[in-house]
Coordinates of C-alpha atoms and ligand atoms in Angstrom, one line a residue:
X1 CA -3.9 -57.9 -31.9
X2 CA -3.6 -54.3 -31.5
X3 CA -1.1 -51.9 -31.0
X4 CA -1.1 -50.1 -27.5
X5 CA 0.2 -47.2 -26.3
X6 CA 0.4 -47.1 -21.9
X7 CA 0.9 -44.0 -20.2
X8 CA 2.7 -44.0 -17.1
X9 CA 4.6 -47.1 -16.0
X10 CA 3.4 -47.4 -12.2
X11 CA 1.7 -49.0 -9.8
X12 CA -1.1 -49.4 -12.4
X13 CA 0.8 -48.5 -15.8
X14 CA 3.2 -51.4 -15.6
X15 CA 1.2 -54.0 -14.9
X16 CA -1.3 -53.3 -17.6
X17 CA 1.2 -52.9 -19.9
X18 CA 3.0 -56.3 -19.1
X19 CA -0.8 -58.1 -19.5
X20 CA -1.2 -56.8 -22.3
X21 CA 1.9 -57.5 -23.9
X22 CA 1.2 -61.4 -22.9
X23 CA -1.9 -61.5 -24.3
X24 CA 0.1 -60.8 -27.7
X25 CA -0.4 -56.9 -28.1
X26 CA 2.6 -54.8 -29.5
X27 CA 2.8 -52.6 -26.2
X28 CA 4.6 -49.0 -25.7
X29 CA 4.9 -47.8 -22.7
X30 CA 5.6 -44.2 -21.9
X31 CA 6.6 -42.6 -18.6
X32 CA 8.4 -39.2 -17.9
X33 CA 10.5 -41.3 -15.2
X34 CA 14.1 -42.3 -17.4
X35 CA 15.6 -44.6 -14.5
X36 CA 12.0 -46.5 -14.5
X37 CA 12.2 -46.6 -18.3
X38 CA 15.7 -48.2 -18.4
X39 CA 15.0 -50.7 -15.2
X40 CA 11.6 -51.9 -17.8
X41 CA 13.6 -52.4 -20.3
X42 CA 15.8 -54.8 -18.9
X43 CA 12.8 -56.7 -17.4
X44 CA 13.1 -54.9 -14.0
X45 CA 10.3 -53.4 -12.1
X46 CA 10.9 -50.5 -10.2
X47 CA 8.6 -51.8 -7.4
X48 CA 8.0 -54.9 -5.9
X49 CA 4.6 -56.3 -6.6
X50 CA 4.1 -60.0 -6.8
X51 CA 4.2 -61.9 -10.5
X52 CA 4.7 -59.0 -11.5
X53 CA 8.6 -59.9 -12.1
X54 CA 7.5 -62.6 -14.7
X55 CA 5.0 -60.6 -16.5
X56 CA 7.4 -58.3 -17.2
X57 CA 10.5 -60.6 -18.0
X58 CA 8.2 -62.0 -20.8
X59 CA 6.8 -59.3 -22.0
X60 CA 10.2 -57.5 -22.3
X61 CA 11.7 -60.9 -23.7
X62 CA 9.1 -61.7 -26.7
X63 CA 9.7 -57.8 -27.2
X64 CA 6.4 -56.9 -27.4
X65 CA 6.8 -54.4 -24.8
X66 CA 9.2 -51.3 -25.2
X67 CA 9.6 -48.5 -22.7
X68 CA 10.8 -45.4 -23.8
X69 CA 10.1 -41.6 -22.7
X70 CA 8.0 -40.4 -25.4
X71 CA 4.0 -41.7 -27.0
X72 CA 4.0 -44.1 -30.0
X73 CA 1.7 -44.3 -32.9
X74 CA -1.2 -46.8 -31.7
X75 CA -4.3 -47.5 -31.9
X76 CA -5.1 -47.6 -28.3
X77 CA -4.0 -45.6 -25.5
X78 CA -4.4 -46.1 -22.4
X79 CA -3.3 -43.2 -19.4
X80 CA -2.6 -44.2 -16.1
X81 CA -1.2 -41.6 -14.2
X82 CA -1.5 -39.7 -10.9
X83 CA -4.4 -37.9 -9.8
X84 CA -3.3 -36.5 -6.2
X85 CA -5.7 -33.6 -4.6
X86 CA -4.5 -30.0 -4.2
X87 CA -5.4 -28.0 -1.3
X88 CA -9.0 -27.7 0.0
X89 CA -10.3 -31.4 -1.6
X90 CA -9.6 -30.0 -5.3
X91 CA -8.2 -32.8 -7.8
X92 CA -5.2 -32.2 -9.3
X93 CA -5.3 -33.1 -12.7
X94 CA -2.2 -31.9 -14.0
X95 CA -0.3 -35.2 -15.0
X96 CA -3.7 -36.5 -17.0
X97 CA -3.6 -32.6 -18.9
X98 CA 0.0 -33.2 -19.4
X99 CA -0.6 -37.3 -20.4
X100 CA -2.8 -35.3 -23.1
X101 CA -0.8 -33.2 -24.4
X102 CA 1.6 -35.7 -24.9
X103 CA -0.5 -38.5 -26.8
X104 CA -2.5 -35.6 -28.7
X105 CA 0.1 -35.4 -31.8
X106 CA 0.3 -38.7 -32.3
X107 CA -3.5 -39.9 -32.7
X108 CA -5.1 -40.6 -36.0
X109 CA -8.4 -41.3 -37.4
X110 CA -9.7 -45.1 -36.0
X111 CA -7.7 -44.7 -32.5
X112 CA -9.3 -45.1 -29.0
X113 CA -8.0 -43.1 -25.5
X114 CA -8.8 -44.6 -22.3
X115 CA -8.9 -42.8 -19.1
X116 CA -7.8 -45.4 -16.6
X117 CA -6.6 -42.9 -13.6
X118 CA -9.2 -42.7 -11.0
X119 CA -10.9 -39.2 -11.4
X120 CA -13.6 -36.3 -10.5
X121 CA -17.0 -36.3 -12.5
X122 CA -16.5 -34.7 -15.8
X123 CA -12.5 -35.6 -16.2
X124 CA -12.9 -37.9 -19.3
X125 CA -15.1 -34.7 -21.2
X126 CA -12.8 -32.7 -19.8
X127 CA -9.7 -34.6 -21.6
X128 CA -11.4 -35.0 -24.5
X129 CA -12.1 -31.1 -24.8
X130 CA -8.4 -30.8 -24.4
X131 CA -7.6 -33.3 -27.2
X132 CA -10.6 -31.1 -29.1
X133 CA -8.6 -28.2 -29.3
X134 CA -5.3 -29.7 -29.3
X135 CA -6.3 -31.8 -32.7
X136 CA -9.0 -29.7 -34.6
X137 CA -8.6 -31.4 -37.5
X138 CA -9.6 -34.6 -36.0
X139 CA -13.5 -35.6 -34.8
X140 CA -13.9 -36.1 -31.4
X141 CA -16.6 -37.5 -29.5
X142 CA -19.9 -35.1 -27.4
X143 CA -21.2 -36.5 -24.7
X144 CA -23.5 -38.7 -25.1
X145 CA -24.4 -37.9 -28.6
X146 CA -24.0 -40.1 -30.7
X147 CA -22.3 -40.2 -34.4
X148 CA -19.1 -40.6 -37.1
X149 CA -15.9 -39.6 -34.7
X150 CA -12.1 -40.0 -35.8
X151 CA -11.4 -40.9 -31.8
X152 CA -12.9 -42.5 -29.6
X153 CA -12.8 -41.9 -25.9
X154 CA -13.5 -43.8 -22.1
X155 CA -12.7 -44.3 -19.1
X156 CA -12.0 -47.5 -17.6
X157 CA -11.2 -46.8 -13.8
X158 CA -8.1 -49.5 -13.1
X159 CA -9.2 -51.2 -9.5
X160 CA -6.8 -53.4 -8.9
X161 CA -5.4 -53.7 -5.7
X162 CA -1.9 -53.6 -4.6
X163 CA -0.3 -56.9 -3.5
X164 CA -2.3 -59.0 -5.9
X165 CA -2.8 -57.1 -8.9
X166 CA -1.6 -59.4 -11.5
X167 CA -4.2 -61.5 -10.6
X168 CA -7.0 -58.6 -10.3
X169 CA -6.1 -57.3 -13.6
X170 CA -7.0 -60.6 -15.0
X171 CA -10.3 -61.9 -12.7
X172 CA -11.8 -58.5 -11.5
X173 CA -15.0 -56.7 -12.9
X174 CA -15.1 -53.7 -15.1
X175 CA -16.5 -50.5 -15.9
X176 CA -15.9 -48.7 -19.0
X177 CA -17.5 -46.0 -19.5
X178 CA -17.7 -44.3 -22.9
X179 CA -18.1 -40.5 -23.9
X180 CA -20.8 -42.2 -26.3
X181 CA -22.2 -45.4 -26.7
X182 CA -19.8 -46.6 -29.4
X183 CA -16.8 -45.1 -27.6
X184 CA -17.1 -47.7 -24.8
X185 CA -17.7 -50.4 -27.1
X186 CA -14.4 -50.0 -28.9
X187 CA -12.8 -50.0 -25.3
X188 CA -14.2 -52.9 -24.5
X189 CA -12.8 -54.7 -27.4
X190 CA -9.3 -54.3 -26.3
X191 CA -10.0 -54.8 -22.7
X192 CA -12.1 -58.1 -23.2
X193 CA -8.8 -59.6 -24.6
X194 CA -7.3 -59.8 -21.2
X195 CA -10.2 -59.6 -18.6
X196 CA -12.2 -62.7 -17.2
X197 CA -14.6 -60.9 -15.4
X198 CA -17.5 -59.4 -16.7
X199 CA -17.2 -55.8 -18.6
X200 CA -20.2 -53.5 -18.2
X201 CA -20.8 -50.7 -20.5
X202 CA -21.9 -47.1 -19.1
X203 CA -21.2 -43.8 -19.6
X204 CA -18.0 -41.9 -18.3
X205 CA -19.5 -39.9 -16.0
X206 CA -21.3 -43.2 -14.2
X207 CA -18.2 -44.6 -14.5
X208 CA -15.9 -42.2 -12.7
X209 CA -18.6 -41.4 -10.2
X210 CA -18.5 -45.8 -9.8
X211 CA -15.2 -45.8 -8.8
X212 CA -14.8 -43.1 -6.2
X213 CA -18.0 -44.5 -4.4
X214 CA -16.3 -48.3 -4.6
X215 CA -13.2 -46.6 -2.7
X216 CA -15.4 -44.3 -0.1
X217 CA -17.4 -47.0 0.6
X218 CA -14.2 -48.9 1.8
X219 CA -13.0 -45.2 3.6
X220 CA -16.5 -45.0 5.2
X221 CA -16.6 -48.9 6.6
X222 CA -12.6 -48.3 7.8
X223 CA -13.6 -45.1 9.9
X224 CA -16.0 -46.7 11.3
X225 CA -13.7 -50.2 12.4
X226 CA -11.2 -46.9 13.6
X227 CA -13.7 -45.4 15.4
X228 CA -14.8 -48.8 17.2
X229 CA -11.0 -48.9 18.1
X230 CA -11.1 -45.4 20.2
X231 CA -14.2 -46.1 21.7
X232 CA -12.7 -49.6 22.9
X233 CA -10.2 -47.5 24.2
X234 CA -12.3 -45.3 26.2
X235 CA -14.1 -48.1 27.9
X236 CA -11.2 -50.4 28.2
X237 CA -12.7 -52.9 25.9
X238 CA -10.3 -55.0 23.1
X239 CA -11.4 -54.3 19.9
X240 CA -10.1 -57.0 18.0
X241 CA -12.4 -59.3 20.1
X242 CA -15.4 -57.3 19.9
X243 CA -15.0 -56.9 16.3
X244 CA -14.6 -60.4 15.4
X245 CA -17.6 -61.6 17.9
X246 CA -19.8 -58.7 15.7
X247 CA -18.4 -60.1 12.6
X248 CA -20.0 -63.7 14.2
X249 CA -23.6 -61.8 12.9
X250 CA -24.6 -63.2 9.4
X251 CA -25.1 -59.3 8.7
X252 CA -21.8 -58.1 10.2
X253 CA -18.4 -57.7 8.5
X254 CA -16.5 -55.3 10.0
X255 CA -13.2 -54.0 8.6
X256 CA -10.1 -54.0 11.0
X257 CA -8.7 -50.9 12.6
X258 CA -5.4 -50.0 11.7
X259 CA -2.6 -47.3 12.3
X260 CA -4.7 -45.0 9.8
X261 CA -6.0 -44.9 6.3
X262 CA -3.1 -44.8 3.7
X263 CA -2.2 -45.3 -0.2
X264 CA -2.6 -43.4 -3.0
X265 CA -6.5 -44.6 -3.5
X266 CA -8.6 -44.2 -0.3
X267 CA -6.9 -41.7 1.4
X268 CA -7.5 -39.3 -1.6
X269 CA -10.8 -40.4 -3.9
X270 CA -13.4 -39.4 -1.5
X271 CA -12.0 -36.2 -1.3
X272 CA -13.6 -36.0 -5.5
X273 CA -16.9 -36.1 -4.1
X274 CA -16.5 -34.4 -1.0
X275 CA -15.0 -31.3 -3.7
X276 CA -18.3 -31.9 -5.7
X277 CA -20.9 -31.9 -3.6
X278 CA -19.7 -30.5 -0.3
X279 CA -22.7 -29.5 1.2
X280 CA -24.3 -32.7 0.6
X281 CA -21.2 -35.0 1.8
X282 CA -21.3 -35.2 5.6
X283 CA -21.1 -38.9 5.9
X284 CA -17.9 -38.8 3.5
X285 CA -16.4 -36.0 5.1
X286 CA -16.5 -37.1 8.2
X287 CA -15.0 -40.6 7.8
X288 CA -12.3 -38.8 5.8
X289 CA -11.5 -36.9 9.1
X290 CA -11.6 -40.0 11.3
X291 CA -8.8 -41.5 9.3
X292 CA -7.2 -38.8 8.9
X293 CA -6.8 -38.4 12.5
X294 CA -5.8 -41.7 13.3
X295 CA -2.1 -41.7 12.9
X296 CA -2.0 -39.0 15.7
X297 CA -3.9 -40.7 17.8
X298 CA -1.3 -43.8 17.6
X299 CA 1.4 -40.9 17.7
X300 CA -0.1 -39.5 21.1
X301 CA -0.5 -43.6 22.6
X302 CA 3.1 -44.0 22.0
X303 CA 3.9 -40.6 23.5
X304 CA 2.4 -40.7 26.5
X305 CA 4.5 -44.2 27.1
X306 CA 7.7 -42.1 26.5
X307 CA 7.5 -40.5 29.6
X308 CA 7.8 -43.4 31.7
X309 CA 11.1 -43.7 30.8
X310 CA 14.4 -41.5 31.2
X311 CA 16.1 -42.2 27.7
X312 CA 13.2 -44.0 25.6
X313 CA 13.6 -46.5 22.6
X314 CA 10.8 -46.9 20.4
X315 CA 10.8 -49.6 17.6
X316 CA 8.3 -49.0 14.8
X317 CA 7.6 -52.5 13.3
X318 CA 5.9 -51.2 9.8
X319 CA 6.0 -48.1 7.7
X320 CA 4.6 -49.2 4.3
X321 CA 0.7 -48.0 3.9
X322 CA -0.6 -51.3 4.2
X323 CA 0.7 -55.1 4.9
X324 CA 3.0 -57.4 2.6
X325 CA 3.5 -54.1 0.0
X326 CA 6.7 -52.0 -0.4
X327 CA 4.4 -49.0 -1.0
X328 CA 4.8 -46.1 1.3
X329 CA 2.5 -43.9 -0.2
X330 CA 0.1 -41.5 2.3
X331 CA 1.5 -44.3 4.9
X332 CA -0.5 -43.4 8.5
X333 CA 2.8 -45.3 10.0
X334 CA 5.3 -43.5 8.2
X335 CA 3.1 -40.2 9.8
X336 CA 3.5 -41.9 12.9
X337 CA 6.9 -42.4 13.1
X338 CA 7.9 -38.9 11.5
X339 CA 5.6 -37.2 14.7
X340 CA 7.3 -39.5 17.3
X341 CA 10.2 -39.0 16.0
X342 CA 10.3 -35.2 15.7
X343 CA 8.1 -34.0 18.7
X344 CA 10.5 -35.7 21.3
X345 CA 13.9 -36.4 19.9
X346 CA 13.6 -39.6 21.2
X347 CA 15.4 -43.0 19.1
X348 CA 13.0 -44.6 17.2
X349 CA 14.0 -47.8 15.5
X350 CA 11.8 -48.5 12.6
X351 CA 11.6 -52.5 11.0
X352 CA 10.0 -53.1 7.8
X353 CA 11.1 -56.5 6.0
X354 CA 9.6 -54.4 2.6
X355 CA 11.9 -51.0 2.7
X356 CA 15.1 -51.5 2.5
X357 CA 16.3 -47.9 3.1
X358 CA 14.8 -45.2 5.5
X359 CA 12.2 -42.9 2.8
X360 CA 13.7 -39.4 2.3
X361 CA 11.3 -37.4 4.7
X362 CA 12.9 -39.5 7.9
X363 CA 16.5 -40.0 5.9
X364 CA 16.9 -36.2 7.6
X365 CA 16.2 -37.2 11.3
X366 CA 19.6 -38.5 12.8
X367 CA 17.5 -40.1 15.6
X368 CA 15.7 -42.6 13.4
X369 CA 17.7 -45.8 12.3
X370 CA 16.2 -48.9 10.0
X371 CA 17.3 -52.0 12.0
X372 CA 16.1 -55.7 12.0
X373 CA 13.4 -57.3 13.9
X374 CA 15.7 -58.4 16.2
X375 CA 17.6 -55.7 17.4
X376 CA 14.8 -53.4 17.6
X377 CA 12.7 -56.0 19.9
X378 CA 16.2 -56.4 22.2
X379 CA 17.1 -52.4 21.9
X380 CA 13.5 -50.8 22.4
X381 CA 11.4 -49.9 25.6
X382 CA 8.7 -49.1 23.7
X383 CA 7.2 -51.4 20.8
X384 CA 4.4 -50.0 18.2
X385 CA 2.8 -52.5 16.2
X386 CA 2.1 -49.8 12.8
X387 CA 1.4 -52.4 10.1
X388 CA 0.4 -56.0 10.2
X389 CA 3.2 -57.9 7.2
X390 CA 3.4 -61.5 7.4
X391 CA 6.8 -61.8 8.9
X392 CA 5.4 -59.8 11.9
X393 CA 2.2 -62.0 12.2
X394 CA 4.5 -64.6 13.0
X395 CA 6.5 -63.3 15.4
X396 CA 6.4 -64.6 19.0
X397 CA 4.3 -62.3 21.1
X398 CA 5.7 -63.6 24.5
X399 CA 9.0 -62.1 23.1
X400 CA 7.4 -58.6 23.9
X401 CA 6.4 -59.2 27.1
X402 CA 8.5 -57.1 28.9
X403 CA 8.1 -54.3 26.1
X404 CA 5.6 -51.4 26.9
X405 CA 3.1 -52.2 23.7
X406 CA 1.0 -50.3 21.7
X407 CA -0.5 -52.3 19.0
X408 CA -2.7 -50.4 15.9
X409 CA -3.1 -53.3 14.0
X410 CA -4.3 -55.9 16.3
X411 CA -0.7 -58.2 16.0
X412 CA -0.9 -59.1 20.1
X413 CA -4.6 -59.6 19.7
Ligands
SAJ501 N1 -6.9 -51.1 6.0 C1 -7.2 -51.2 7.3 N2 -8.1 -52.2 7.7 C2 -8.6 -53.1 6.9 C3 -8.3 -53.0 5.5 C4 -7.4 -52.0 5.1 O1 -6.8 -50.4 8.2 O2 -9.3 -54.0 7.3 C5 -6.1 -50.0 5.6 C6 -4.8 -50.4 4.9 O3 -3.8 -50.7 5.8 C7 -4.5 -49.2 4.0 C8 -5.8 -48.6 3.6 O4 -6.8 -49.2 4.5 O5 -3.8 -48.2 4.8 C9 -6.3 -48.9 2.2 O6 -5.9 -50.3 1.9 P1 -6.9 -51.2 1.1 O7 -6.2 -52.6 1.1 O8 -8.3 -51.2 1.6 O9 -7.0 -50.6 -0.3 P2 -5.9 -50.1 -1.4 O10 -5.8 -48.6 -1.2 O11 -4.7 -50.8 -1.4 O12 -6.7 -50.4 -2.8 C10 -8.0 -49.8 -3.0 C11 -8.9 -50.9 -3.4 N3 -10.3 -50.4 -3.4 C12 -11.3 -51.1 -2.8 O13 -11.1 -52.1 -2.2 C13 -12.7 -50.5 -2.8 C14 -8.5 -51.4 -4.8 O14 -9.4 -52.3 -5.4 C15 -8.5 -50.1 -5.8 O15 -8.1 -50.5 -7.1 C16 -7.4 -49.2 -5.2 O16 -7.9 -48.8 -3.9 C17 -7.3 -48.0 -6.1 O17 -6.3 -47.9 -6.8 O18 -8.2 -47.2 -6.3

């Protein structure tokens, strides 16, 4: 068993560290965020994700995981921190430079770092060139070039997705690509200790180019289900029924449309090619701008309903960035709500059986409450279907009836 250094105790962070930990490894895990750090400590996530709560009790419990605010001695480390985009498509890699600086005084001869953010062609040479010149009197790898190093570097893009990523960490496929051949070898050794599906060794620029065209190939296939949804629209077509009888094809599987394309992953990775090659990324580029516009589209469908009526309600059922997660991040129905809520002054009641307080950027807007399903479906003229959670899949559509409608996510389908 190894020791193991995780940095950044998120979405992705935590989890990793808490598998870890129960496959036997003495885990540290490191995050700037002291609240976070505490709630870990005492076996608390910070976030709901499911299992996750029993991981963590374990790992916490057997104390092989410790949370504290700065690195550790290890002999892995592992960085799983933001990578957001800055103006004009350009990735901001700020929290990885700063994750660098951070583990850089710590490494010794034998140790292995492990670039798990998702991130632009030439981030994992980049880090290591950091860690170069931060620790000259250490051996770092060149790409591709093979030889005696005191640290070995990779990147193993996380993939996991959110609402079931204890049991992705465990069953999904990896890539880990190295800086050199032997650098993604002594990755794979830690990684093979916890991960039943197959591991496949590249290099790191493969691998980070891998993972941003695993998450625009999903952005691509959902602008096109969002663009079937305003073309339905035009011609007064349902799209959920043409979708599904397309999907009948042996051929076909078309994603559903929704109130937008949200989270911290989709919404952002493309944008790491589209930067890179911009002439060259048409396709890319324009499915980023179909989702992107799709939240004011829903906006403008519930606005034009407003004006049918003198003193309008309007309850919101969703606001997370996707269905059955508390996550809220880049959410196309939080967008929705804020533009409604701001361009006509008009009450909006927003249900989410996930949030249990409004997020900051609406806490500000005195006409926007958090209610319950109940009271938003007796109080509101106007009802927007924003995101499809369990809970709302089972609600009784005869209930809205009487309710002006607009449904993004296909719930009164
Ligand atoms: N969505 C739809 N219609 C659908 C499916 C999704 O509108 O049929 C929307 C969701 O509501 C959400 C957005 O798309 O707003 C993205 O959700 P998602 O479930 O497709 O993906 P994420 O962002 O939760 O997780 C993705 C995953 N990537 C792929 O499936 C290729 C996950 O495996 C990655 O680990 C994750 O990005 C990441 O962190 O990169």
């Amino acid at each position: 068993m190894s020791k193991v250094c995780v940095v950044g105790l998120g979405y992705i962070g935590l989890p990793t560290a808490a598998m870890l930990a129960s496959r036997g490894h003495e885990v540290v895990g490191c995050d700037v965020n002291a609240r976070a750090v505490e709630m870990i400590n005492s076996g608390r996530p910070h976030f709901h994700e499911p299992d996750l709560q029993m991981l963590l009790t374990a790992a916490v419990q057997t104390g092989r995981l410790l949370a504290q605010t700065a690195p550790a001695a290890s002999d892995y480390f592992i960085l799983a921190v933001p990578t957001p985009f800055k103006e004009g498509n350009k990735p901001d890699l700020s929290y990885v430079d700063a994750a660098t600086d951070l583990i850089a005084p710590v490494l010794k001869r034998g140790d292995t770092v492990i670039l798990e953010s998702t991130s632009p062609v030439g981030a994992t040479q980049a880090l290591t060139e950091r860690l170069r010149s931060a620790r000259p009197d250490l051996a770092f790898p060149h790409f591709q070039e093979e030889g005696d190093v005191d640290v070995f570097v990779a990147h193993c893009p996380e993939r996991v997705m959110p609402g079931q990523m204890v049991r992705e960490l465990l069953s999904n496929d990896r890539i880990i690509g190295g800086m050199t051949d032997d650098c993604a070898k002594s990755a794979f050794t830690l990684y093979e200790s916890f991960v039943s599906g197959r591991t496949s060794l590249t290099d790191c620029r493969t691998a980070e180019f891998v993972k941003l065209i695993e998450n625009s190939y999903r952005d691509v296939n959902l602008a096109f289900a969002n663009e079937l949804s305003l073309v339905c629209d035009e011609l007064g077509l349902d799209v959920w029924r043409a979708i599904d009888l397309a999907n009948r094809h042996p051929r076909v599987n078309i994603l559903q449309p929704g109130a937008g394309v949200g989270g911290h992953c989709i919404a952002v990775d493309p944008r790491f090619i589209i930067d890179a090659a911009p002439r060259t990324t048409r396709l890319i580029r324009a499915a980023r701008e179909v989702n992107d516009s799709k939240p004011q589209w829903v906006s403008e469908q519930i606005l034009r309903l407003t004006s049918r009526f003198r003193d309008p309600v309007v309850a919101s059922f969703g606001i997370t960035y996707k269905p059955d997660v508390d996550d809220i991040r880049e959410s196309p129905s939080l967008k929705v709500v804020q533009t409604v809520a701001k361009q006509t002054g008009t009450r909006v009641l927003v249900v989410d059986p996930n949030v249990h307080e409004l997020p900051t950027v609406l806490r500000g807007l005195n006409n926007v409450a958090l209610v319950n399903a109940e009271t938003a479906r007796q109080e509101a003229d106007i009802v927007a279907f924003l995101v499809g959670h369990r809970q709302f899949r089972r609600l009784d559509k005869k209930l809205f009836l009487n309710k002006a409608v607009v449904d993004a996510v296909g719930l009164m389908a």
